[in-house]
Short mmCIF file of C-alpha atoms in Angstrom, two decimals:
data_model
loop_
_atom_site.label_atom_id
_atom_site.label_comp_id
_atom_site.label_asym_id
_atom_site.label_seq_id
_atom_site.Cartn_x
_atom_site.Cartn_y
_atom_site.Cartn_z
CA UNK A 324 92.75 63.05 -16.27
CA UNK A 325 89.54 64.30 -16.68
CA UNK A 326 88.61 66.73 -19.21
CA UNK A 327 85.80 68.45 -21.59
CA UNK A 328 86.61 70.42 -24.91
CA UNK A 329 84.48 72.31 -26.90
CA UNK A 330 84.42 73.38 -30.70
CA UNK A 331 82.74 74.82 -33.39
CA UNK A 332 82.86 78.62 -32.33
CA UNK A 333 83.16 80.71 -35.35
CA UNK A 334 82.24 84.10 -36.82
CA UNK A 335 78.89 83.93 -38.54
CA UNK A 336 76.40 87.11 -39.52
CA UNK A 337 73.16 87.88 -37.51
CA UNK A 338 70.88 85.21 -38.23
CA UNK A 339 73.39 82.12 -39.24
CA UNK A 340 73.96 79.14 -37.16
CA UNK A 341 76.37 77.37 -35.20
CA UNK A 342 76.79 73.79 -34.01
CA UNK A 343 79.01 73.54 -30.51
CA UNK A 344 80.23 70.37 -29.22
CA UNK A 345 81.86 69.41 -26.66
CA UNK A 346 83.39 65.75 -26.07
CA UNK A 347 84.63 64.64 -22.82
CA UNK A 348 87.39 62.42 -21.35
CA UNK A 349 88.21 60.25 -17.80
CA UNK A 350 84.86 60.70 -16.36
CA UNK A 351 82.19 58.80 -16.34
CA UNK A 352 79.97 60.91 -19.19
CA UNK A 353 76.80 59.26 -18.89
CA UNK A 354 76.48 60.25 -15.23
CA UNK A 355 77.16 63.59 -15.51
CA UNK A 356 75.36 66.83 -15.96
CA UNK A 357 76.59 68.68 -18.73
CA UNK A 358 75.79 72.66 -19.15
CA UNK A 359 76.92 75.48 -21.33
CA UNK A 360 77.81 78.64 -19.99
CA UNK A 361 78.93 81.94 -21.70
CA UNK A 362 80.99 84.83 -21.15
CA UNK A 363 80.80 88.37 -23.48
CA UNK A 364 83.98 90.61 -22.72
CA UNK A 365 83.67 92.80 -19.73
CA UNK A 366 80.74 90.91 -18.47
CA UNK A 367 80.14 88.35 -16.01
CA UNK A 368 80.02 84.23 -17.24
CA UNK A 369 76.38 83.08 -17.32
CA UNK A 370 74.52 79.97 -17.63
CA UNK A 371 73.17 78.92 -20.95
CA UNK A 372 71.50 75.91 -21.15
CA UNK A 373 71.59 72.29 -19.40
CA UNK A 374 71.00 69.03 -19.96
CA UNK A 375 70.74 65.71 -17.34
CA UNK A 376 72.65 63.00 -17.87
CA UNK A 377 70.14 61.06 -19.50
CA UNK A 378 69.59 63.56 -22.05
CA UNK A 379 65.48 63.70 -20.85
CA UNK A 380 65.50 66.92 -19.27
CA UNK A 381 66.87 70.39 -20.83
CA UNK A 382 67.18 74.03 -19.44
CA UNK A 383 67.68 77.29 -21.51
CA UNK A 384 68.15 81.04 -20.00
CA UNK A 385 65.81 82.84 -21.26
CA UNK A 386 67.64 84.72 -23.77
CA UNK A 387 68.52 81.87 -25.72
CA UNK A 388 64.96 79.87 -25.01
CA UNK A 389 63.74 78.86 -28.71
CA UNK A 390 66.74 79.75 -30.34
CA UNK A 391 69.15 77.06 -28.59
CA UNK A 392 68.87 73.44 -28.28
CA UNK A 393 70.94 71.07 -25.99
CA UNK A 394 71.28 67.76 -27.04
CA UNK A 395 74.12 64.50 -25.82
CA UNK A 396 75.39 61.46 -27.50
CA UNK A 397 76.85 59.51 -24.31
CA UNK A 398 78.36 56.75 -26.90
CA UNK A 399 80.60 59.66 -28.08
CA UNK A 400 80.70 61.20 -24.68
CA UNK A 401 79.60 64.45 -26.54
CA UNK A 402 77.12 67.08 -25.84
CA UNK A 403 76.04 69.65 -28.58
CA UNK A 404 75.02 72.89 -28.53
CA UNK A 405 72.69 74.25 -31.68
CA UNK A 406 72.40 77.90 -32.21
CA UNK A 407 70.18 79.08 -34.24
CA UNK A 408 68.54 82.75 -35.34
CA UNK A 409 71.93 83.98 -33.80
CA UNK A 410 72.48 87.69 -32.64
CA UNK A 411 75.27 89.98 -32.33
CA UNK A 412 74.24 89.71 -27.98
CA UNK A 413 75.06 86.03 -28.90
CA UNK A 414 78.82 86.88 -29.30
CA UNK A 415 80.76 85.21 -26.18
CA UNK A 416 83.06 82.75 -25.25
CA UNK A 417 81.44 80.19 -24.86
CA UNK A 418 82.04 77.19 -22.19
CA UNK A 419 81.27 73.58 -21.66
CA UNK A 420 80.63 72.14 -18.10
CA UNK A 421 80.19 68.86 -16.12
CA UNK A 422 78.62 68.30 -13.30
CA UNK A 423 79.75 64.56 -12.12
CA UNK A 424 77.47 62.32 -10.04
CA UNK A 425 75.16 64.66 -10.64
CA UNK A 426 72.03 63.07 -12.48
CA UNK A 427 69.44 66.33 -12.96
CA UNK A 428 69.88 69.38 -15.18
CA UNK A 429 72.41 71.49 -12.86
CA UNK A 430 72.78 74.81 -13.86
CA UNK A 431 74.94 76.72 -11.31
CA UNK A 432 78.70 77.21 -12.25
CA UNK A 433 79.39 75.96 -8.20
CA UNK A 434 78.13 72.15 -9.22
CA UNK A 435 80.62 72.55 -12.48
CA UNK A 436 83.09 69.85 -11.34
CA UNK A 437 85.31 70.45 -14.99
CA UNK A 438 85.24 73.47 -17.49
CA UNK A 439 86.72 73.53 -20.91
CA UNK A 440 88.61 76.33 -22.02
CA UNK A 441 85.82 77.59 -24.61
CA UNK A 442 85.27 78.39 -27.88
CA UNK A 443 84.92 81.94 -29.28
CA UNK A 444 81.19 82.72 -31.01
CA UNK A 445 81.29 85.87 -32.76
CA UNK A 446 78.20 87.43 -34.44
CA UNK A 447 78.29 90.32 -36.53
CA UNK A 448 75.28 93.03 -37.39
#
């Protein structure tokens, strides 16, 4: 059964870091697409940041360019998220994606073939 599931959310002040990962199960990781999407209450889920399955090519929205770096390990069949200069806009549930047989950076939630059931990120002022 095929799976992804993230951790590391946490409450941290304005500023801190986090460290998300998100390790995967009865898929083939290394030919996947992984992404990280995000949803704040009362808003719609967006895209956050991708990464191919070779871990050469990354993608960031622009509100976390510079800030957020996407990284894998496909011996651990892991894929981290690093956070950093966080702010309270940051504050979201925050999701983990795969996109199988999918070998660029996909970043639309339709090419998400398995979602985890997030992990809460919650900054304060």
């Amino acid at each position: 059964q095929a799976q992804v599931k993230e951790s590391g959310g946490d409450l941290v002040q304005a500023g801190g870091s986090l460290r998300l990962s998100c390790t995967a199960s009865g898929f083939a990781f290394d030919g996947a697409s992984m992404a990280w999407f995000r949803q704040a209450p009362g808003k719609e889920r967006d895209w956050v940041s991708c990464i191919d399955r070779d871990g050469d090519r990354t993608a960031y929205a622009d509100s976390v360019k510079g800030r957020f770096t996407v990284s894998r390990d496909n011996a651990k069949n892991t894929v981290y998220l690093q956070m950093n200069n966080l702010k309270p806009e940051d504050t979201a549930m925050y999701y983990c994606a795969a996109a199988t047989d999918v070998p660029y950076c996909a970043a639309s939630a339709t090419s998400m073939d398995f979602w985890g059931e997030g992990t809460q990120v919650t900054i304060s002022s």
